Structure formats: structure tokens, C-alpha cells
Short mmCIF file of C-alpha atoms and ligand atoms in Angstrom, two decimals:
data_model
loop_
_atom_site.label_atom_id
_atom_site.label_comp_id
_atom_site.label_asym_id
_atom_site.label_seq_id
_atom_site.Cartn_x
_atom_site.Cartn_y
_atom_site.Cartn_z
CA MET A 253 -141.83 27.84 -9.65
CA LEU A 254 -138.67 26.80 -8.01
CA THR A 255 -138.03 28.02 -3.89
CA LEU A 256 -134.52 27.95 -3.68
CA HIS A 257 -134.20 28.48 0.57
CA GLY A 258 -131.08 29.65 2.45
CA PHE A 259 -128.70 31.92 2.28
CA SER A 260 -126.10 34.37 0.31
CA ALA A 261 -123.15 33.40 2.19
CA SER A 262 -123.83 30.35 1.60
CA ASN A 263 -121.03 28.39 -0.27
CA TYR A 264 -123.58 25.35 -0.45
CA TYR A 265 -126.59 27.28 -1.21
CA ASN A 266 -124.31 28.54 -4.46
CA ILE A 267 -123.78 25.68 -5.70
CA VAL A 268 -127.52 25.11 -6.06
CA LYS A 269 -127.95 28.85 -7.37
CA HIS A 270 -124.96 29.11 -9.87
CA CYS A 271 -126.64 25.29 -10.82
CA LEU A 272 -130.12 27.31 -11.46
CA LEU A 273 -128.85 30.49 -12.70
CA TYR A 274 -126.70 28.94 -15.50
CA LYS A 275 -129.17 26.88 -16.80
CA GLY A 276 -131.49 30.10 -17.24
CA VAL A 277 -134.26 27.97 -14.79
CA GLU A 278 -137.00 30.81 -12.92
CA PHE A 279 -136.92 30.60 -9.50
CA THR A 280 -137.77 32.37 -6.01
CA GLU A 281 -134.95 33.02 -2.78
CA ASN A 282 -136.83 31.94 0.48
CA LEU A 283 -133.69 33.68 2.57
CA VAL A 284 -133.37 31.78 6.19
CA TYR A 285 -131.33 30.62 8.32
CA PRO A 286 -129.73 27.33 10.04
CA GLY A 287 -132.39 27.49 13.05
CA ALA A 288 -135.05 27.90 11.57
CA PRO A 289 -138.62 26.21 12.72
CA GLU A 290 -139.51 26.57 8.72
CA LEU A 291 -135.94 25.37 7.43
CA LEU A 292 -136.94 22.46 9.18
CA ALA A 293 -139.89 21.74 7.35
CA VAL A 294 -137.87 21.53 3.58
CA SER A 295 -134.88 20.37 4.81
CA PRO A 296 -134.44 17.32 7.55
CA ALA A 297 -131.50 18.43 9.12
CA GLY A 298 -131.86 22.21 9.07
CA LYS A 299 -129.17 22.51 6.55
CA VAL A 300 -129.23 25.37 4.02
CA PRO A 301 -130.12 24.64 0.75
CA ALA A 302 -133.30 23.64 0.14
CA LEU A 303 -135.21 23.66 -2.77
CA THR A 304 -139.22 22.95 -3.43
CA THR A 305 -139.75 21.81 -6.33
CA ALA A 306 -142.37 23.44 -8.56
CA ASN A 307 -144.58 20.52 -7.41
CA GLY A 308 -143.96 21.58 -3.97
CA THR A 309 -141.61 18.35 -3.12
CA ALA A 310 -139.16 19.10 -0.50
CA LEU A 311 -135.72 18.47 -0.71
CA SER A 312 -132.73 18.71 0.08
CA GLU A 313 -128.24 17.88 0.09
CA SER A 314 -126.75 20.36 -2.43
CA SER A 315 -125.37 17.52 -4.48
CA VAL A 316 -128.35 15.52 -4.63
CA LEU A 317 -130.84 19.53 -5.78
CA VAL A 318 -127.57 19.41 -8.70
CA GLU A 319 -128.60 16.20 -10.01
CA TYR A 320 -132.13 17.38 -10.06
CA ILE A 321 -132.31 20.41 -11.96
CA GLU A 322 -129.99 18.27 -14.29
CA ASP A 323 -133.05 15.84 -14.52
CA ALA A 324 -135.51 18.40 -13.99
CA TYR A 325 -134.31 20.69 -16.49
CA PRO A 326 -131.96 18.68 -19.23
CA GLN A 327 -131.30 22.45 -21.22
CA THR A 328 -127.78 23.28 -20.99
CA PRO A 329 -126.66 19.90 -19.69
CA LEU A 330 -123.82 20.17 -16.92
CA LEU A 331 -123.50 16.80 -17.27
CA PRO A 332 -122.04 14.83 -20.08
CA ALA A 333 -123.65 12.61 -21.89
CA ASP A 334 -121.47 10.24 -21.74
CA PRO A 335 -121.81 7.14 -18.20
CA GLU A 336 -118.33 7.08 -17.82
CA GLN A 337 -118.39 10.80 -18.35
CA ARG A 338 -120.66 11.17 -16.12
CA ALA A 339 -118.92 9.22 -13.71
CA LEU A 340 -115.68 11.16 -13.74
CA VAL A 341 -117.87 14.84 -13.43
CA ARG A 342 -119.36 13.77 -10.19
CA GLN A 343 -116.10 11.97 -8.95
CA VAL A 344 -114.46 15.30 -8.39
CA MET A 345 -117.30 16.98 -7.07
CA LYS A 346 -117.12 13.42 -4.40
CA VAL A 347 -112.80 14.86 -3.66
CA ALA A 348 -114.50 18.20 -3.44
CA GLU A 349 -117.30 17.81 -0.93
CA LEU A 350 -114.95 14.89 1.73
CA TYR A 351 -112.02 15.51 1.37
CA LEU A 352 -111.68 19.85 0.69
CA GLU A 353 -114.92 20.97 2.39
CA LEU A 354 -115.64 19.20 4.89
CA ALA A 355 -112.18 19.33 6.03
CA GLY A 356 -111.36 22.96 5.90
CA ARG A 357 -114.70 23.01 7.08
CA ARG A 358 -113.68 21.79 10.60
CA LEU A 359 -111.69 24.96 11.23
CA LEU A 360 -114.34 27.40 10.24
CA PRO A 361 -115.55 28.22 14.22
CA ALA A 362 -111.85 29.10 14.49
CA VAL A 363 -111.94 31.65 11.40
CA LEU A 364 -115.60 33.15 12.15
CA ALA A 365 -115.34 32.62 16.59
CA ASN A 366 -111.82 32.60 17.21
CA ALA A 367 -112.80 28.87 18.94
CA PRO A 368 -109.79 27.65 20.08
CA VAL A 369 -109.06 24.06 17.98
CA ALA A 370 -108.02 20.92 19.98
CA ASP A 371 -105.07 19.17 19.87
CA GLY A 372 -104.24 17.00 16.41
CA VAL A 373 -107.06 18.59 14.69
CA LYS A 374 -104.79 20.95 12.21
CA GLU A 375 -103.09 18.32 11.71
CA GLU A 376 -105.60 15.80 10.77
CA VAL A 377 -107.90 18.80 8.18
CA ARG A 378 -104.12 18.96 7.25
CA ALA A 379 -103.89 15.69 6.14
CA THR A 380 -107.66 15.13 4.63
CA LEU A 381 -106.63 18.95 2.38
CA ASP A 382 -103.58 17.28 1.34
CA LYS A 383 -105.45 14.33 -0.13
CA GLY A 384 -108.15 16.26 -1.56
CA ALA A 385 -105.49 18.74 -2.91
CA ALA A 386 -103.18 15.50 -4.71
CA SER A 387 -106.55 14.26 -5.92
CA LEU A 388 -107.36 16.78 -7.72
CA ALA A 389 -104.49 16.98 -9.04
CA ARG A 390 -104.52 13.97 -10.79
CA LEU A 391 -107.92 14.07 -12.28
CA ALA A 392 -108.35 17.87 -13.09
CA ALA A 393 -107.99 18.33 -16.84
CA PHE A 394 -108.21 22.62 -16.60
CA SER A 395 -108.91 22.32 -20.62
CA PRO A 396 -109.81 25.02 -20.23
CA TRP A 397 -113.01 23.46 -17.33
CA VAL A 398 -111.64 21.00 -14.66
CA CYS A 399 -113.18 18.08 -16.93
CA GLY A 400 -112.24 19.00 -19.97
CA ALA A 401 -114.40 21.31 -23.12
CA ASP A 402 -117.23 21.65 -21.16
CA MET A 403 -118.33 23.58 -17.90
CA THR A 404 -120.21 20.89 -16.06
CA LEU A 405 -121.22 20.16 -12.46
CA ALA A 406 -117.75 19.40 -11.36
CA ASP A 407 -116.57 23.14 -11.81
CA ILE A 408 -119.73 24.87 -10.72
CA TYR A 409 -119.44 22.25 -7.17
CA LEU A 410 -115.84 23.01 -7.11
CA ARG A 411 -115.47 26.55 -7.17
CA TYR A 412 -117.75 26.91 -4.01
CA ALA A 413 -116.41 24.23 -1.66
CA LEU A 414 -113.03 25.50 -2.14
CA ALA A 415 -114.58 28.41 -0.70
CA MET A 416 -113.79 26.63 2.38
CA PRO A 417 -109.88 25.70 2.53
CA LYS A 418 -109.33 28.93 0.27
CA LEU A 419 -110.79 30.61 4.12
CA VAL A 420 -108.85 28.77 6.26
CA GLY A 421 -106.40 27.78 4.59
CA PRO A 422 -103.58 31.13 5.18
CA SER A 423 -105.33 31.61 8.18
CA GLN A 424 -104.58 28.44 10.25
CA LEU A 425 -102.66 26.25 8.54
CA GLN A 426 -100.20 28.91 6.50
CA TRP A 427 -101.32 26.78 3.90
CA ASP A 428 -102.81 27.65 0.33
CA VAL A 429 -104.68 25.54 -1.47
CA LEU A 430 -105.02 27.21 -5.02
CA GLN A 431 -100.98 27.18 -4.67
CA ALA A 432 -100.77 23.13 -3.71
CA VAL A 433 -102.77 22.19 -7.55
CA PRO A 434 -101.35 22.95 -10.71
CA GLY A 435 -103.31 25.15 -12.88
CA LEU A 436 -106.20 25.50 -9.90
CA ALA A 437 -105.28 29.28 -9.13
CA GLU A 438 -106.17 29.33 -13.36
CA TRP A 439 -109.10 28.22 -13.37
CA ASP A 440 -110.69 29.32 -10.12
CA ALA A 441 -109.48 33.40 -11.91
CA ARG A 442 -111.30 32.26 -14.61
CA MET A 443 -114.84 30.98 -12.92
CA ALA A 444 -114.52 33.90 -10.90
CA GLU A 445 -114.67 35.44 -14.28
CA GLU A 446 -118.31 34.38 -15.65
CA ALA A 447 -120.89 36.22 -15.39
CA VAL A 448 -123.07 34.10 -13.33
CA SER A 449 -120.51 33.59 -10.71
CA LYS A 450 -120.17 37.81 -10.37
CA GLN A 451 -123.93 37.52 -9.63
CA VAL A 452 -123.13 35.02 -6.98
CA ASP A 453 -120.52 36.54 -5.45
CA ALA A 454 -122.40 40.48 -5.43
CA ASP A 455 -125.06 38.88 -3.65
CA GLN A 456 -123.05 37.25 -1.05
CA GLN A 457 -121.18 40.42 -0.25
CA ALA A 458 -123.83 42.07 0.04
CA ASN A 459 -125.61 39.40 2.69
CA MET A 460 -122.06 39.12 4.63
CA THR A 461 -123.30 41.60 7.78
CA GLU A 462 -126.28 39.86 8.17
CA PHE A 463 -125.21 36.90 7.89
CA MET A 464 -122.00 37.28 10.50
CA GLU A 465 -124.86 39.13 13.04
CA TYR A 466 -126.98 35.88 12.47
CA VAL A 467 -123.32 33.62 13.52
CA SER A 468 -122.49 36.60 16.27
CA ALA A 469 -126.29 35.95 17.75
CA ALA A 470 -125.88 31.90 16.97
CA ILE A 471 -122.98 32.50 19.33
CA GLN A 472 -124.07 34.16 22.14
CA ARG A 473 -127.18 31.68 22.41
CA GLY A 474 -124.16 29.27 22.86
CA LYS A 475 -124.67 27.28 18.90
N1 GSH B 3 -124.23 18.10 3.22
C1 GSH B 3 -125.08 19.11 2.83
C2 GSH B 3 -123.68 21.09 3.74
C3 GSH B 3 -124.65 21.68 3.56
C4 GSH B 3 -124.19 22.57 4.76
O1 GSH B 3 -123.10 23.07 6.09
N2 GSH B 3 -124.84 23.88 4.91
C5 GSH B 3 -124.59 24.62 5.80
C6 GSH B 3 -124.61 26.48 5.78
S1 GSH B 3 -123.09 26.45 4.48
C7 GSH B 3 -125.23 24.94 6.90
O2 GSH B 3 -127.07 24.73 7.24
N3 GSH B 3 -124.66 24.73 8.78
C8 GSH B 3 -126.08 24.78 9.43
C9 GSH B 3 -125.77 23.32 10.63
O3 GSH B 3 -124.84 22.02 10.12
O4 GSH B 3 -126.65 22.76 11.20
C10 GSH B 3 -125.43 20.11 1.52
O5 GSH B 3 -124.59 19.26 0.79
O6 GSH B 3 -125.99 20.84 1.28
#
């Protein structure tokens, strides 16, 4: 059986968990936070999530994990059969990761720990987020899913990548990603209605108090 390592408050963890649940792949969850020595054994950069395969191989990086799951468990596919259509799905995933999630993440310490933001950082983040939102507006079909009639990895990846700009945008930048991309708010609400999303969101809520305690302890330790 597969083991998913990490914690439910993590948006990257939830990308992989959503895929496993959607495809009906059996897995167990191993609750572990960054900084734990046992995480380094399965994730070389010490990041969440990691996955131990049924053969005992440890893998990390959320995009690698969802591609592995798609390859190893092709039932209920989340990538189209056609190579060009697959590439289009991967393009949206990459845009979501690079220009929306990672850009927004730079302001996470300001939101979680009220950390000061260095001069110019908000402008840089906003410029990258604008690029991400404009790219998404050009790429997304929202008919009803991001790449067309079928739900794909692009929908799942984007849902959890968006968590970061949704969190930091209003409070740090007076900017709302859901308003910046036509059709995004409706798609986001549609995704939230999916049974798997509700399960993932409930688990995330249930983990939030413990996660915030972990964050406070890490701040105390100066990490
Ligand atoms: N590129 C990684 C990013 C994962 C990531 O940043 N995870 C966060 C939790 S949401 C983490 O482990 N942070 C701790 C750290 O960066 O040391 C992926 O796609 O899996």
C-alpha cells in the first residue's frame, strides 16, 4: 500500500491526496511536519509531501508524485491520452506552481507570523502574480474544467496552488486572484463542491490547530 507523508494543512500535500482519493487508490497517511528527521528519510529536501510506493521507494515533489500516481494507477485518468492535450494540462500546472503558488508563498511569513516584508518584495510578488493570473486567463477554458470537459491534474493542481494567492492577496496586496481571472471564482466554487474536495478541506480544518502550534514552535526555535 502507498504511504503519503506530510500534514493535511499543507496545500502541496492536498494536491497528492486529492489525486489518490479521486482515483480510488488505497493509501495510508503518515502525519509528519518539516524538520522531523523521519521526513528527510523520504524527502531529500525535507519538504511535504512525500510518498512511499507499494515497492518501498520514497518519492517527493508534488508534481512528480501526481505524475507517478497517474503512471502507476491509470484508472480514472487525470491526463488526456493525446500528447498535446497532456502538455496543455501540464502547462497549467506549471503556471499555477511558478507564478501563483510560489509567488504568493513569499508573503506567507507575513500572514502567519506577522514577519516584516523587505522593501520591494510585495511589488515583485504582485508582478509575478499578475503574470500568473494573465497566463491563466489566456489558458483556462473553464468549460466546465480548466482544460475542457474532463477534470484533469490541472484542476487539482490549480485548486491547491491557488490557496496561497487567495490567502496572501487580500491582506498583503489588496488583490483578489479570484476577481483577476474571468471564470475563476465560479470554477473555484465548483471545485469546492466536489466530494473529494470536501473531504480534503475537512481534514485540512481538523489539522489547522496542530499546524499553527507547529508554526509557533518553529518560530520560537528561530526557524
Ligand atoms: N516543490 C515542493 C514544495 C513543497 C512545500 O513547499 N511544502 C511545504 C509545506 S506546504 C514544506 O514542506 N515546507 C517546509 C520547507 O520548505 O522546508 C512540492 O511541490 O512538493
